[in-house]
GROMACS .gro file of C-alpha atoms in nm:
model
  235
    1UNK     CA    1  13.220  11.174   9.547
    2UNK     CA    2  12.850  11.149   9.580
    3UNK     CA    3  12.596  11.401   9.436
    4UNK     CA    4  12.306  11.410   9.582
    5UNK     CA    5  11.954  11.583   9.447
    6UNK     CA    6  11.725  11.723   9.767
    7UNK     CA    7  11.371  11.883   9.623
    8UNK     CA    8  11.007  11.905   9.675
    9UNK     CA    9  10.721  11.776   9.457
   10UNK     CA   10  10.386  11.878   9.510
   11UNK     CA   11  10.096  11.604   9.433
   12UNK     CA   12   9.729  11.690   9.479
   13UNK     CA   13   9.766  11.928   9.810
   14UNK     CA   14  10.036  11.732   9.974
   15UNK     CA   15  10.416  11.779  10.047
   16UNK     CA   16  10.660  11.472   9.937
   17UNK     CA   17  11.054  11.546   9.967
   18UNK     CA   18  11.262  11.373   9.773
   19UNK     CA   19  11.637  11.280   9.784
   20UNK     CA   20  11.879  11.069   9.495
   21UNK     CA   21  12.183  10.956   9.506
   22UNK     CA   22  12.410  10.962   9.262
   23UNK     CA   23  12.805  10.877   9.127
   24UNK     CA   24  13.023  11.179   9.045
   25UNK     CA   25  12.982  11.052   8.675
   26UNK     CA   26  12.609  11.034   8.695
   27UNK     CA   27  12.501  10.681   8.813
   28UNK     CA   28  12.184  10.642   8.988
   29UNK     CA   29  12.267  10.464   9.307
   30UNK     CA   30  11.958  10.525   9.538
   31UNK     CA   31  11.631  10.757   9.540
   32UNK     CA   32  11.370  10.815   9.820
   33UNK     CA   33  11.084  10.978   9.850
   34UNK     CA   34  10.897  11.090  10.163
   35UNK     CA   35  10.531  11.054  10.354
   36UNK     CA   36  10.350  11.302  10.222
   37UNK     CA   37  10.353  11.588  10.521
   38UNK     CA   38  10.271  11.947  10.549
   39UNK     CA   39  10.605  12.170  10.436
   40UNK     CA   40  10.694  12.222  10.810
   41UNK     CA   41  10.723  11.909  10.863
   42UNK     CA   42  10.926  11.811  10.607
   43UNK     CA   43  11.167  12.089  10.645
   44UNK     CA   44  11.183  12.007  11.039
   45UNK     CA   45  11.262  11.624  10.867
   46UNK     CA   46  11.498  11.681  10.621
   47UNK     CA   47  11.855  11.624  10.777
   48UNK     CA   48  11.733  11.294  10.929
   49UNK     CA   49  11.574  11.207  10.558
   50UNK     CA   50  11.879  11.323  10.410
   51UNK     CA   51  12.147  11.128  10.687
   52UNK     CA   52  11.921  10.800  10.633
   53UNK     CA   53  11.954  10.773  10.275
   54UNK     CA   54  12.365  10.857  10.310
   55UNK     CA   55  12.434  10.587  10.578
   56UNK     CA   56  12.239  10.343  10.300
   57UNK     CA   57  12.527  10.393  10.083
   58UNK     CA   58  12.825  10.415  10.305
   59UNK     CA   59  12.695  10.080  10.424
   60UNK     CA   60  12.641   9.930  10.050
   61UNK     CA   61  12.998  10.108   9.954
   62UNK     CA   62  13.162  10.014  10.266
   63UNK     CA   63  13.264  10.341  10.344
   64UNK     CA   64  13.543  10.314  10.592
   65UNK     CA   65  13.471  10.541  10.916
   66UNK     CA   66  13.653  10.901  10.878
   67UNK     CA   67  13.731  10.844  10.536
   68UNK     CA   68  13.754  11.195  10.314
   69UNK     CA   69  13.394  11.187  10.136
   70UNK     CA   70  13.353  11.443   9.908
   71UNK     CA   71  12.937  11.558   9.908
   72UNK     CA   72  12.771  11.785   9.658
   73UNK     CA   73  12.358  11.880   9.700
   74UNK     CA   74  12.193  11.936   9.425
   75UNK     CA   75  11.871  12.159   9.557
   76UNK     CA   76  11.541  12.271   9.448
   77UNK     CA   77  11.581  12.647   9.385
   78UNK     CA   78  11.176  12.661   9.548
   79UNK     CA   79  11.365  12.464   9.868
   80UNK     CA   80  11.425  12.713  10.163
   81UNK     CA   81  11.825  12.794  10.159
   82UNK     CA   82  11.774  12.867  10.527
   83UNK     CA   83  11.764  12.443  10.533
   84UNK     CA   84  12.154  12.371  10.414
   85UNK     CA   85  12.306  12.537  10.738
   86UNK     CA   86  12.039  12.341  10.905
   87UNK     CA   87  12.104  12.019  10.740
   88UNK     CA   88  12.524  12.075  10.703
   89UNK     CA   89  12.531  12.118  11.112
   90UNK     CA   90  12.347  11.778  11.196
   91UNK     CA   91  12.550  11.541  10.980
   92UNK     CA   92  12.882  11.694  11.100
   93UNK     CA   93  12.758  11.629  11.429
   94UNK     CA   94  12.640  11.279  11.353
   95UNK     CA   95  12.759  10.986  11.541
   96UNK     CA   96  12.559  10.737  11.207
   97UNK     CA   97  12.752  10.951  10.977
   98UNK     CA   98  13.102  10.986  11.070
   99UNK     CA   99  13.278  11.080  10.812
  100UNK     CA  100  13.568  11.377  10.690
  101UNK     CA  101  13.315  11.513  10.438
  102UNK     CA  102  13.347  11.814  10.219
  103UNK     CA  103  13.008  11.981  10.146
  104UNK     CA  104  12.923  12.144   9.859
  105UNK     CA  105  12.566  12.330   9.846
  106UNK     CA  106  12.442  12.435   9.484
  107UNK     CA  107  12.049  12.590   9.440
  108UNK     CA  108  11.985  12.536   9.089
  109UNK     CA  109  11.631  12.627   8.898
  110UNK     CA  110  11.450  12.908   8.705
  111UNK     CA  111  11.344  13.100   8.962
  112UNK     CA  112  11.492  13.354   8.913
  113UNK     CA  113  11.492  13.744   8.679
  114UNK     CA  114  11.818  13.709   8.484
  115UNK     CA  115  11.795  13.651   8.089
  116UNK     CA  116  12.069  13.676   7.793
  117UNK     CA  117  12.065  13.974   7.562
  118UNK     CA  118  12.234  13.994   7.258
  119UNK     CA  119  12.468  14.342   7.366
  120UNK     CA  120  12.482  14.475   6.994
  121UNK     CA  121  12.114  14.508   7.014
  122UNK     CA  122  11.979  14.847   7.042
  123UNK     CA  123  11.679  14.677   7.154
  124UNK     CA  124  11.791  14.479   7.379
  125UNK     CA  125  11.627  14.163   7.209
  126UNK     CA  126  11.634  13.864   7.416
  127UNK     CA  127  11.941  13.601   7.319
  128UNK     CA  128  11.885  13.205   7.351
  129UNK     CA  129  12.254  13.108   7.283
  130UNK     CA  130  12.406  12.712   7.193
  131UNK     CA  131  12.286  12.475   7.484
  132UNK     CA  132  12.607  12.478   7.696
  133UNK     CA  133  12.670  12.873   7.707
  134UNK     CA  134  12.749  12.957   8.069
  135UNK     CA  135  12.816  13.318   8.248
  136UNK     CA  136  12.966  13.314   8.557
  137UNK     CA  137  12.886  13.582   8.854
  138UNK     CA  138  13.050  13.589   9.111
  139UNK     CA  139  12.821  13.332   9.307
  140UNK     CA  140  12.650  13.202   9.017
  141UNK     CA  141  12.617  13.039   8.705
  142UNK     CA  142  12.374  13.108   8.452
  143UNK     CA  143  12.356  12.782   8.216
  144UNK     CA  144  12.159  12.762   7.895
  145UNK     CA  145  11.990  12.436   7.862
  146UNK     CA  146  11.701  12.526   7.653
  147UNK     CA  147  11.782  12.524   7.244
  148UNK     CA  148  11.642  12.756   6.948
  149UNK     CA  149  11.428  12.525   6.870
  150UNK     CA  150  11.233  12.467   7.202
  151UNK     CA  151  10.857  12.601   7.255
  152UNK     CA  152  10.967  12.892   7.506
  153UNK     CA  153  11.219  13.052   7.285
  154UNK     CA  154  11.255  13.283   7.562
  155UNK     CA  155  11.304  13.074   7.769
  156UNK     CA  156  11.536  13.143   8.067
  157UNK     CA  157  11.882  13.014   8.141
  158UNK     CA  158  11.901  12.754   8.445
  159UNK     CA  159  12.063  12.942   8.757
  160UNK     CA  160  12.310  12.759   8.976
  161UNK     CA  161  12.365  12.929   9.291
  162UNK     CA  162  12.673  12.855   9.489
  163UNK     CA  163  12.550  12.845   9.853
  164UNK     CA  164  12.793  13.035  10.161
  165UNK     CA  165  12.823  12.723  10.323
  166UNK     CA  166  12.975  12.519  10.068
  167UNK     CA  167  13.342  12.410  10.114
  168UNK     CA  168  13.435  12.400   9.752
  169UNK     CA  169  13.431  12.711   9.571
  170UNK     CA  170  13.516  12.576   9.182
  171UNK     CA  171  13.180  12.695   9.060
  172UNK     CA  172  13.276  12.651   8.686
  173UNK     CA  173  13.364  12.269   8.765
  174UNK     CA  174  13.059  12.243   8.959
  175UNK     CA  175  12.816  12.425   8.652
  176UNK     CA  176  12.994  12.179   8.410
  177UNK     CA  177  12.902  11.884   8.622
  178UNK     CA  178  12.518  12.016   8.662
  179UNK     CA  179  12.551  12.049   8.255
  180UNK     CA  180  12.691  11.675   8.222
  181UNK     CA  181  12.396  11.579   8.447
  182UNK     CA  182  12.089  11.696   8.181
  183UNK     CA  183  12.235  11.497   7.942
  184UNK     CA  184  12.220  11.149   8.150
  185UNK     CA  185  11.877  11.110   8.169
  186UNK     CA  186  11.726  10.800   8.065
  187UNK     CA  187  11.384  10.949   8.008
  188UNK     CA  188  11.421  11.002   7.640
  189UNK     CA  189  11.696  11.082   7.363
  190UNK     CA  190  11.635  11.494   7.381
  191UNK     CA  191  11.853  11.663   7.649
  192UNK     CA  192  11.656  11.778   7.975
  193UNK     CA  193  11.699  12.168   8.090
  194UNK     CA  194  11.721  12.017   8.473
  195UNK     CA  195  12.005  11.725   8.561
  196UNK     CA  196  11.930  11.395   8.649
  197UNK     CA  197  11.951  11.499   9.041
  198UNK     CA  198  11.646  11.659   8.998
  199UNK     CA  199  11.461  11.540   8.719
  200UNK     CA  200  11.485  11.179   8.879
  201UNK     CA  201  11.336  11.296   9.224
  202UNK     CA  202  11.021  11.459   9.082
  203UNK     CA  203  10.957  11.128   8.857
  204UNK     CA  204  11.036  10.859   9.180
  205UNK     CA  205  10.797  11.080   9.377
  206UNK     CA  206  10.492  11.094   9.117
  207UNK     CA  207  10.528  10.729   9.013
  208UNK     CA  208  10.499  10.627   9.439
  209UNK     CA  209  10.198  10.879   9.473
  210UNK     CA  210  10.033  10.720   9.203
  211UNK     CA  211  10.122  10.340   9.350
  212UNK     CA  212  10.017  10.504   9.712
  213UNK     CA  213   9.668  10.593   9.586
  214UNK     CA  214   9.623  10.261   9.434
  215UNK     CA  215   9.742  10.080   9.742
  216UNK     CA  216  10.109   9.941   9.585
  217UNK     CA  217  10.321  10.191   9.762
  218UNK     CA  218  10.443   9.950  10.040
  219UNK     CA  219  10.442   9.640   9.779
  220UNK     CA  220  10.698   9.867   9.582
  221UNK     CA  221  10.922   9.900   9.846
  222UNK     CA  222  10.925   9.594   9.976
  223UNK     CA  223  11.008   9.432   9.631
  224UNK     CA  224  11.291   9.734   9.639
  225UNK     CA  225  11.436   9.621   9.925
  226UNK     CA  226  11.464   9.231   9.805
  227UNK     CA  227  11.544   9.319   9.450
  228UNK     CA  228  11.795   9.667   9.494
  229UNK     CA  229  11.916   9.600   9.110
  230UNK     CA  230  11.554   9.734   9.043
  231UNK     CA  231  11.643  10.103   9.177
  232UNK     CA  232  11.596  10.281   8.833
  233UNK     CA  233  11.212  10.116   8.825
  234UNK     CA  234  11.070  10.417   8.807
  235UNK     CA  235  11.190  10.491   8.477
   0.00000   0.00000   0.00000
């Protein structure tokens, strides 16, 4: 199993993408982030960024050709869901990436209306339950990952949106993983209210933009590529 986090993150007026890799229990094995580029262009990029970074590990792993890989996306919720059918088509078709591959699609973010309310309420106060509380429906998950104790007390659950195109359909499993996820961070000893997947993709993408605009961006990963037990660098 691989999870993979796919995003945006916006720095100064351009575009980077982003993709990690990770193990099903949560171990960063590679992160990349784009040129910056307008959002066309990135979208029109993103299967080929995406297939790239894949065959890196199937070639580090080993990956034995038509062996069952099982691969979940972890996705911006501001990334266009029109991109998954786009992106799920040209790495079945691949000839670089030929493998039996289960796809899994989940949109996860606050972008979204939905809150918790506390039903005995007659006015219909606004509930922050334990971090962990999850309501399933039907093709989503609401997930509290913010506590009491955090500055927006009213502060929305995290939605994880099972996409149509996704081959497994255990979206309970899947929320639980996402859950594991904020807690794997190695950016400080408080939980995070996004997982790893994403949280690691905006940070590799605004530590290169700052190394771009002070020249180091190539010198970074060029001492990457000699030195791969310095992936997590970033951190």
């Amino acid at each position: 199993m691989v999870v993979i986090g796919i995003g945006t993150s916006r720095q100064d007026r351009d575009v980077y993408g982003y993709c990690t890799l990770f193990s099903r229990d949560g171990r960063f094995r590679l992160g990349k982030s784009s040129a910056a580029a307008d959002n066309g262009s990135w979208k029109k990029g993103l299967p080929e960024f995406v297939e790239a970074q894949l065959s890196l590990l199937a070639e580090e792993d080993q990956w034995e050709r038509g062996a069952p890989v099982r691969l979940i996306f972890h996705f911006s919720d501001a990334v266009d869901p029109q991109l998954i059918g786009e992106l799920k088509a040209q790495l079945q078709a691949s000839h670089r990436f030929s493998y039996n591959s289960r796809y899994t699609f989940l949109l996860i973010g606050y972008r979204h209306p939905h809150r918790f309310f506390e039903p005995r309420s007659r006015m219909r106060m606004p509930l922050v339950p334990r971090r962990g509380h999850g309501q399933q429906q039907e093709d989503q998950v609401l997930l509290q990952l913010r506590n009491l104790d955090d500055e927006q007390i009213e502060g929305a659950p995290l939605r994880v949106w099972l996409h149509p195109e996704s081959d497994e359909k255990d979206l309970a499993g899947l929320a639980t993983q996402v859950y594991r996820f904020s807690n794997l961070t190695w950016c400080g000893t408080d939980p995070e209210v996004l997982p790893a997947t994403l949280i690691y993709g905006n940070l590799l993408t605004e530590r290169l933009h700052a190394m771009e605009r002070a020249g180091f961006r190539e010198t970074i990963e060029m001492a990457l590529t000699e030195h791969p037990d310095l992936k997590t660098w970033f951190l």
